[in-house]
Structures are given as structure tokens and as C-alpha cells.
mmCIF file of C-alpha atoms in Angstrom:
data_model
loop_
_atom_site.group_PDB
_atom_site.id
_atom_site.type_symbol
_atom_site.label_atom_id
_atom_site.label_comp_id
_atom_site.label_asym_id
_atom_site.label_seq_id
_atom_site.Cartn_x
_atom_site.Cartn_y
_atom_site.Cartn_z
ATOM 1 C CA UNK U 1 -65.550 200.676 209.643
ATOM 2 C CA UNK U 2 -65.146 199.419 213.021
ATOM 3 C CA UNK U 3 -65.588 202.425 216.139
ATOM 4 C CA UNK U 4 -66.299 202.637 219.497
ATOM 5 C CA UNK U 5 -67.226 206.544 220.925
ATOM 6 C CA UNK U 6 -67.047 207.056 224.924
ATOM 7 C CA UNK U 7 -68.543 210.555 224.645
ATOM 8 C CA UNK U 8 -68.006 211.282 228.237
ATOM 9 C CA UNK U 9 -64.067 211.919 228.868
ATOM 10 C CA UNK U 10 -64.309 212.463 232.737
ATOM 11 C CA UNK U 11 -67.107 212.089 234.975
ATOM 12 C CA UNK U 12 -67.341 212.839 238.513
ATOM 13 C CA UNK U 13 -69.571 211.912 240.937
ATOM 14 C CA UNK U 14 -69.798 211.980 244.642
ATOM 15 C CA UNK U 15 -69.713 208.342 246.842
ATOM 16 C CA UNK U 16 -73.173 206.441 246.806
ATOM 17 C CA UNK U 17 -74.160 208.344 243.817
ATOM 18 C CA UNK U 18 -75.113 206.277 240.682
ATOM 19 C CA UNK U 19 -73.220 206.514 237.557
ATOM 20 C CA UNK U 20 -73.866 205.556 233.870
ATOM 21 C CA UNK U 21 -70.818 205.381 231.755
ATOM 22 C CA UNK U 22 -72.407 205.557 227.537
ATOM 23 C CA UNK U 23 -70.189 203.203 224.672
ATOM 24 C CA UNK U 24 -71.603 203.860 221.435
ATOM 25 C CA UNK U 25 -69.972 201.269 218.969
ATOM 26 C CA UNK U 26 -69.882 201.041 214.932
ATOM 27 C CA UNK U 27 -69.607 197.664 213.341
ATOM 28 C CA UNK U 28 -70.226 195.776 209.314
ATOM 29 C CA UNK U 29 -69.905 192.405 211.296
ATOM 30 C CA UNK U 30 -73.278 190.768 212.285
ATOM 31 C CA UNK U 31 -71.300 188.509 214.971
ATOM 32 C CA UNK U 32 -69.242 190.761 217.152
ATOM 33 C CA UNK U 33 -68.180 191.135 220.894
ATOM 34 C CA UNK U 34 -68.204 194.061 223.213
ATOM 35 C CA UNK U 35 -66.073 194.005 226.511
ATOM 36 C CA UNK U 36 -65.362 196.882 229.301
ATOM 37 C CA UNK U 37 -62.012 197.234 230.538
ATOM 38 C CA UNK U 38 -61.420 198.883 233.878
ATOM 39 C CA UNK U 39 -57.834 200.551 234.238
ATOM 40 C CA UNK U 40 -56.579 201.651 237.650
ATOM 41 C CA UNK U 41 -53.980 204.241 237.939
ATOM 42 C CA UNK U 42 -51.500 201.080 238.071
ATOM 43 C CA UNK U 43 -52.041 200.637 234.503
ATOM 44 C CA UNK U 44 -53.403 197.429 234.013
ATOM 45 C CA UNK U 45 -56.569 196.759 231.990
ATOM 46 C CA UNK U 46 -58.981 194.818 234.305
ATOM 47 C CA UNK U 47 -61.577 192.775 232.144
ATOM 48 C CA UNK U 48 -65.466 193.451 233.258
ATOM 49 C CA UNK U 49 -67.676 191.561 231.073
ATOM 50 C CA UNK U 50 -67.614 190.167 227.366
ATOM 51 C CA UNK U 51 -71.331 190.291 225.569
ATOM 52 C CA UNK U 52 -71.905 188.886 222.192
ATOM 53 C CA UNK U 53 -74.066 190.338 219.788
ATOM 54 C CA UNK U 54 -76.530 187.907 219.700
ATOM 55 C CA UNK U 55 -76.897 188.068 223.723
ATOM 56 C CA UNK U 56 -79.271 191.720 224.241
ATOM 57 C CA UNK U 57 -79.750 190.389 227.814
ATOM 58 C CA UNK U 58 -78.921 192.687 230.091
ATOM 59 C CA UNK U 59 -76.369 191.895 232.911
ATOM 60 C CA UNK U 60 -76.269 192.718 236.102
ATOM 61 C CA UNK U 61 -72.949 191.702 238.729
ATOM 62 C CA UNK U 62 -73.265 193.113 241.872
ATOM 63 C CA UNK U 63 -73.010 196.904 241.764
ATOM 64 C CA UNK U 64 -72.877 196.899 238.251
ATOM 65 C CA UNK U 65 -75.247 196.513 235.333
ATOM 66 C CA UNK U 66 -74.772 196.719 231.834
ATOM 67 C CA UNK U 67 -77.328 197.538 229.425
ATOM 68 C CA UNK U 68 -76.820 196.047 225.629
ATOM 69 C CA UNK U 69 -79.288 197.807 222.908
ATOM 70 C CA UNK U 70 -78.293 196.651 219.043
ATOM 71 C CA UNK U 71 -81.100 199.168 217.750
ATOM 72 C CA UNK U 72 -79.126 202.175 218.827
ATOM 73 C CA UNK U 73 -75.623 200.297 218.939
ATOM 74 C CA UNK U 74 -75.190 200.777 222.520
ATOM 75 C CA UNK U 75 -73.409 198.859 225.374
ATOM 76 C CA UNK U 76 -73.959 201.126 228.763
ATOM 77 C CA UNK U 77 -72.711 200.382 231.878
ATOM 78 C CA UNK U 78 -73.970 201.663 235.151
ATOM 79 C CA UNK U 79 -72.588 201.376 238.482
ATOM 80 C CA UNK U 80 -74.757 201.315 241.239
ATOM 81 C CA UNK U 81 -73.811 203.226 244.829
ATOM 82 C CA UNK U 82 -69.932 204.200 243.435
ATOM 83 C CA UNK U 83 -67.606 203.844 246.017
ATOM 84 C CA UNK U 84 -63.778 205.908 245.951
ATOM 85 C CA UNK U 85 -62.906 202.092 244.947
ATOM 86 C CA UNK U 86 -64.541 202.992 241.242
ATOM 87 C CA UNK U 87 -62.115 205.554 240.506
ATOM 88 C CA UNK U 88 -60.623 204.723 237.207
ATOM 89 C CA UNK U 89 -60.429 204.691 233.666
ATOM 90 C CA UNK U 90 -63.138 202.501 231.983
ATOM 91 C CA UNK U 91 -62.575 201.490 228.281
ATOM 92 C CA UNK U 92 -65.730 200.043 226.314
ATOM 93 C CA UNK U 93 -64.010 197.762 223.498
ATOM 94 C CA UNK U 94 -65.188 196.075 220.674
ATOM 95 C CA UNK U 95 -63.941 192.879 218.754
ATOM 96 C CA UNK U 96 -64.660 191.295 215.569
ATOM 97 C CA UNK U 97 -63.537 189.271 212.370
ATOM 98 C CA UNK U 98 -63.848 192.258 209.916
ATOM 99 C CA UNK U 99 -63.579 189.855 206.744
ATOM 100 C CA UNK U 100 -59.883 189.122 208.222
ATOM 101 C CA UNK U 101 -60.691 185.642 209.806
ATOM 102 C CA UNK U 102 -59.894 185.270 213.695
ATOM 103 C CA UNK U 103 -58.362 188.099 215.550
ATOM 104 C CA UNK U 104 -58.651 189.054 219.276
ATOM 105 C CA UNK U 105 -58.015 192.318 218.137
ATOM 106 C CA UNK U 106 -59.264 195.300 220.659
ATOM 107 C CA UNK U 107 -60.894 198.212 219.283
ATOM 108 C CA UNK U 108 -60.924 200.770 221.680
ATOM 109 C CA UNK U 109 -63.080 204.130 222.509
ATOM 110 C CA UNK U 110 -61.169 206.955 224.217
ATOM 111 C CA UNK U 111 -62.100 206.029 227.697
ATOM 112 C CA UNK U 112 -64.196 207.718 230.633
ATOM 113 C CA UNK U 113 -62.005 208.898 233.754
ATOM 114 C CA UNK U 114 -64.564 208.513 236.786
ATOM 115 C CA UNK U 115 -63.850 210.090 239.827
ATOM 116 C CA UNK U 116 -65.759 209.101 243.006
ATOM 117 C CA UNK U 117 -65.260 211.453 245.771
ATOM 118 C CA UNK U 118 -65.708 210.604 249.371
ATOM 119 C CA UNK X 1 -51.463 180.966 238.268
ATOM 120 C CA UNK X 2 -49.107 184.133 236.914
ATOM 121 C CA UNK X 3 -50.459 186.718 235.276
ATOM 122 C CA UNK X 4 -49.002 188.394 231.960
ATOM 123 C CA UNK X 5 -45.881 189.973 233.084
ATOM 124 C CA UNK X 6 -44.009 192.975 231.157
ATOM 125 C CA UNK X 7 -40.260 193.866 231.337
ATOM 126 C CA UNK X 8 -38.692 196.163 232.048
ATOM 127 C CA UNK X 9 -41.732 198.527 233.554
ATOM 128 C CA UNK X 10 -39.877 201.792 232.752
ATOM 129 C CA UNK X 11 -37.379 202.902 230.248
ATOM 130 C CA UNK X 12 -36.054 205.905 229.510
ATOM 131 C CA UNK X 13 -34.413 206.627 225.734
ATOM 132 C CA UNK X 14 -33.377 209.327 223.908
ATOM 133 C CA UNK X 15 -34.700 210.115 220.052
ATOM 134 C CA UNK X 16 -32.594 207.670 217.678
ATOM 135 C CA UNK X 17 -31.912 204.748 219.880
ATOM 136 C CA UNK X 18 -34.049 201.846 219.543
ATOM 137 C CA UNK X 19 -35.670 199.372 222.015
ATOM 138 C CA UNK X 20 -37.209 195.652 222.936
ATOM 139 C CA UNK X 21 -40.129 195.118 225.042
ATOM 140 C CA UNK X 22 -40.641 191.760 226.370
ATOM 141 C CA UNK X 23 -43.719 190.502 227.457
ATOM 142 C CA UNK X 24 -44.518 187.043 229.061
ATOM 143 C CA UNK X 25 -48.145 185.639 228.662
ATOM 144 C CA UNK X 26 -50.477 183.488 230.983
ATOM 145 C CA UNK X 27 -49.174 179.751 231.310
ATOM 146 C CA UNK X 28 -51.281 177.989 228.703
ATOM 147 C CA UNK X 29 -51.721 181.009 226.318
ATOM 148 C CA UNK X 30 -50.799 181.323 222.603
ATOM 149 C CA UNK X 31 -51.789 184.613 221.313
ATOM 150 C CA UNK X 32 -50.175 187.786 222.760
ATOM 151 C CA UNK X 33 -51.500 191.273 221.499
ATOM 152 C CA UNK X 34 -49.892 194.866 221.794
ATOM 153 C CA UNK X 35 -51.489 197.981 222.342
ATOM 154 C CA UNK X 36 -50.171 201.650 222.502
ATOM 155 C CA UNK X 37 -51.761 203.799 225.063
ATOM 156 C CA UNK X 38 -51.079 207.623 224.743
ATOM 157 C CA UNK X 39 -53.254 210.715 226.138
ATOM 158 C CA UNK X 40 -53.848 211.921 222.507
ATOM 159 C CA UNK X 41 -54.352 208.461 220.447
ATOM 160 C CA UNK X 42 -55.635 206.587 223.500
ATOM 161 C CA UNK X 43 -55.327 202.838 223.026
ATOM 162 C CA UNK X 44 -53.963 201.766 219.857
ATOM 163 C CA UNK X 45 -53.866 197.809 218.215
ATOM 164 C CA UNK X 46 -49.988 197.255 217.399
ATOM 165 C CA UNK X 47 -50.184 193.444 216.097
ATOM 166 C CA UNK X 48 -50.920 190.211 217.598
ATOM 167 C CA UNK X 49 -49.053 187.038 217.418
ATOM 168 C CA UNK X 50 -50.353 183.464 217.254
ATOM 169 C CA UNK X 51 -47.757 180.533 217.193
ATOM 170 C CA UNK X 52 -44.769 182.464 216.281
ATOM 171 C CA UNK X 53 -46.358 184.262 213.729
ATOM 172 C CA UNK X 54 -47.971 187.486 213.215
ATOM 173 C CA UNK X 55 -51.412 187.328 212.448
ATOM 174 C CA UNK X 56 -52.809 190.843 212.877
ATOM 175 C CA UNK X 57 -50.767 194.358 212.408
ATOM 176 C CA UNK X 58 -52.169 197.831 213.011
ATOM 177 C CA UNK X 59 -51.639 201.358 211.347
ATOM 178 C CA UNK X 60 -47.623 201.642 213.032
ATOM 179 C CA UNK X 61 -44.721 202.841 210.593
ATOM 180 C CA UNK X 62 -42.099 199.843 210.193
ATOM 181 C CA UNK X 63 -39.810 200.771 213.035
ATOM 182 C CA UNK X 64 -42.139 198.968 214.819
ATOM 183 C CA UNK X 65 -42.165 195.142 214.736
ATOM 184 C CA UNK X 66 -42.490 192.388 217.171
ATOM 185 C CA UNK X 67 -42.126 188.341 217.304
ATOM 186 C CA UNK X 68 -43.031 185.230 219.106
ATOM 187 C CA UNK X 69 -41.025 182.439 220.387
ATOM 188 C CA UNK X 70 -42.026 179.057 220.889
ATOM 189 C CA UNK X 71 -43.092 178.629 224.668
ATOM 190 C CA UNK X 72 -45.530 181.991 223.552
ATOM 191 C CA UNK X 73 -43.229 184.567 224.532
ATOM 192 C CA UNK X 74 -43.174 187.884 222.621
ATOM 193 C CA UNK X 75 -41.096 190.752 222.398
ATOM 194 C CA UNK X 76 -41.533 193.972 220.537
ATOM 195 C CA UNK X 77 -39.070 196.105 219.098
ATOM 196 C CA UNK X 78 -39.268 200.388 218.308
ATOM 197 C CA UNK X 79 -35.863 201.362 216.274
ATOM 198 C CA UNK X 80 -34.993 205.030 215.568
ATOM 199 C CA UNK X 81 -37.352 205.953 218.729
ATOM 200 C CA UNK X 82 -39.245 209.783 217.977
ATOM 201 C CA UNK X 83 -40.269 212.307 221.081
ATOM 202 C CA UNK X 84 -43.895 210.824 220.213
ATOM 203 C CA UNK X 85 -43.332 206.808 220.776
ATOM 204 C CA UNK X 86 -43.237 207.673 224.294
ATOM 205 C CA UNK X 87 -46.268 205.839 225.769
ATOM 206 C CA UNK X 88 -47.403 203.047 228.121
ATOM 207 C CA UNK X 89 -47.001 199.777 226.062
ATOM 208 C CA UNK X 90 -49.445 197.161 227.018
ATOM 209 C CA UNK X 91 -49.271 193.308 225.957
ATOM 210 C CA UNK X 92 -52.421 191.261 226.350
ATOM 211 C CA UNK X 93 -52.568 187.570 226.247
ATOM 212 C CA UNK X 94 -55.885 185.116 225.666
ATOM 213 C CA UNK X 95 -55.667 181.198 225.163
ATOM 214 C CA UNK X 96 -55.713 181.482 221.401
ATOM 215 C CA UNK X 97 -56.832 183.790 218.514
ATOM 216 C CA UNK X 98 -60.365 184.229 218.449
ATOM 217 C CA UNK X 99 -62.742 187.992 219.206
ATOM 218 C CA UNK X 100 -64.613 186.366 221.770
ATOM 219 C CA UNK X 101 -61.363 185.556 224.026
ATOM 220 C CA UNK X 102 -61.126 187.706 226.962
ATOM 221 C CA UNK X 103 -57.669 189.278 226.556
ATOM 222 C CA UNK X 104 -55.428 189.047 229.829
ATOM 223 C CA UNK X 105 -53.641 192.611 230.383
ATOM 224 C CA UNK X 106 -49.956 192.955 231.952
ATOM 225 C CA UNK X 107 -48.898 196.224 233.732
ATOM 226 C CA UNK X 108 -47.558 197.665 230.998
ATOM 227 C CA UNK X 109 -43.748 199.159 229.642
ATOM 228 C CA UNK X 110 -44.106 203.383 229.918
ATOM 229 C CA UNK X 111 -41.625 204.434 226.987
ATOM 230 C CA UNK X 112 -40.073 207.701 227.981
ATOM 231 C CA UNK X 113 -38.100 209.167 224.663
ATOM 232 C CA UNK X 114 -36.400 212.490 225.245
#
């Protein structure tokens, strides 16, 4: 069965600190693709990054890094020096074919509200 | 270029009454998604559409359904709306129908059902 767990539900931090939001994901598929989504109170999902399960390189893009472990089916991503900018909802998602052919269907964990407080 | 636009952005109905959600992808893309996002379920697959045709469908009772027109527009449709289809309705586009597309999020449609 396909899951993705965002254990931490909120998160708060205060600016400059650095913050490590976990994505714990389930999957049968041996090709599969894990994205974060970033969702400002506006409501719109912002795409982050995309990784592919064949791709364990970790990625780093300017204040952010994430960190891609298939042995403990993990896809962690850390911001570096938060800012009251990083205030959102971040959504760790996972995508695969699941025996049903191509989809671009999203699984999605529960999200982690970080707050960043001046 | 445009980004995936949703219409109306809010809409209040009351229990019984149906309603349509439109939602206009990027120029260029073919397969629209829609989601569900409420506090308790968080963010839920609806179905996806790929040249007019529904490809995908999640775990929704019947009174929901959706389709796609020919320039890639899609609309979705709740009918006999309940106090718990209030939520914000996202539709996603990406270029065409494949996991490792990057799906393209409008603003969203918050349902309010009283």
C-alpha cells in the first residue's frame, strides 16, 4: 500500500534557527517519485523538488537541503537559517504507477505547519 | 505564461444543492488532477483526467464526478452536497500523465456547505 507519514503536525521555531521537517513514505513500486509541496496560507501548493528513487543524492538549493535515504524510506527536508518567509504548510508527497500504468497521482502525508517567529 | 486558474474561489451552498468547479490548466497541459483538502482527511486524490477522459479516480462516493473538454479544461461536479464536502478543492495540472510530472497547483475553490 502506498503512504506517506509527516509525524510532526506543527513545528515552531524561532528566525535563524534550523529546522528539519521528517516524510516517512511506504511504497510496493521499485520506481517511484517523492516531491515536497509548500502551501502558504493563500492556498496554493508550491512545488519544491521532485527526487526519483533511483537518485539517493542528496540536494541542496539554497537554504534548503533534502536528505533521500531508501534504507529507512525517508525523504527529509531541512531548512537552513528559517526566516518568517518559511511559515507554511509543507506536504511531502509521493507518486507512483502502483500496477495501474501512468498516473500523476499525489499521495499525500498530513502535512507539517511551521511557524517561524521573528 | 498563466498559471492554473480555479473558478469561482468561494462558494457557499446549503446541504442538498449540488455544484461545478471549473478549473483551467497551464497553456500546453493535458492532464488536470483534483484533490480534496480538509483539516481531518488532509489532502485527498479525487481523479485525474487525460484527453477528455478519466484515467485515475479515488475513494469519493458517486456524487462526485468530473470531465474534460477538448482545449484541457476540466470541471468537477458535487450533487446532493453534505455538511462534510465543505473543503478547499484544489486542481493540479502537469504536461501529460506520467508520476514523475511536477503537478502545477491553482488557488483552489473553498466549498462552504451549511
Amino acid at each position: 500500500a502506498q503512504k506517506v507519514t509527516q509525524a510532526q503536525t506543527e513545528i515552531s521555531v524561532v528566525e535563524k534557527e534550523d529546522v528539519t521537517l521528517d516524510c516517512v513514505y511506504e511504497t510496493r513500486d521499485t520506481t517511484y517519485y517523492l516531491f515536497w509541496y509548500k502551501q502558504p496560507p493563500s492556498g496554493e501548493l508550491v512545488f519544491l523538488i521532485r527526487r526519483n528513487s533511483f537518485d539517493e543524492q542528496n540536494e541542496i538549493s539554497g537554504r534548503y537541503s533534502w536528505n533521500f535515504q531508501k534504507s529507512t524510506s525517508s525523504f527529509n527536508f531541512t531548512i537552513t537559517a528559517s526566516q518568517v518567509v518559511d511559515s507554511a504548510v509543507y506536504f511531502c508527497a509521493l507518486s507512483d504507477s502502483h500496477g495501474s500504468g501512468n498516473t500523476g497521482k499525489l499521495i499525500f502525508g498530513q502535512g507539517t505547519t511551521l511557524q517561524v517567529k521573528p | 505564461k498563466a498559471g492554473v486558474t480555479q473558478t469561482p474561489r468561494y462558494l457557499i451552498k446549503t446541504r442538498g444543492q449540488q455544484v461545478t468547479l471549473s478549473c483551467s490548466p497551464i497553456s500546453g497541459h493535458r492532464s488536470v488532477s483534483w484533490y480534496q483538502q480538509t483539516p481531518g482527511q488532509g489532502l485527498q486524490f479525487l481523479f485525474e483526467y487525460f484527453s477528455e477522459t478519466q484515467r485515475n479516480k479515488g475513494n469519493f462516493p458517486g456524487r462526485f464526478s468530473g470531465r474534460q473538454f477538448s482545449n484541457s479544461r476540466s470541471e468537477m461536479n458535487v450533487s446532493t452536497l453534505e455538511l462534510g464536502d465543505s473543503a478547499l478543492y484544489l486542481c493540479a495540472s502537469s504536461l501529460d500523465l506520467a508520476p514523475y510530472n511536477e503537478q502545477f497547483f491553482g488557488p483552489g475553490t473553498r466549498l462552504t456547505v451549511l
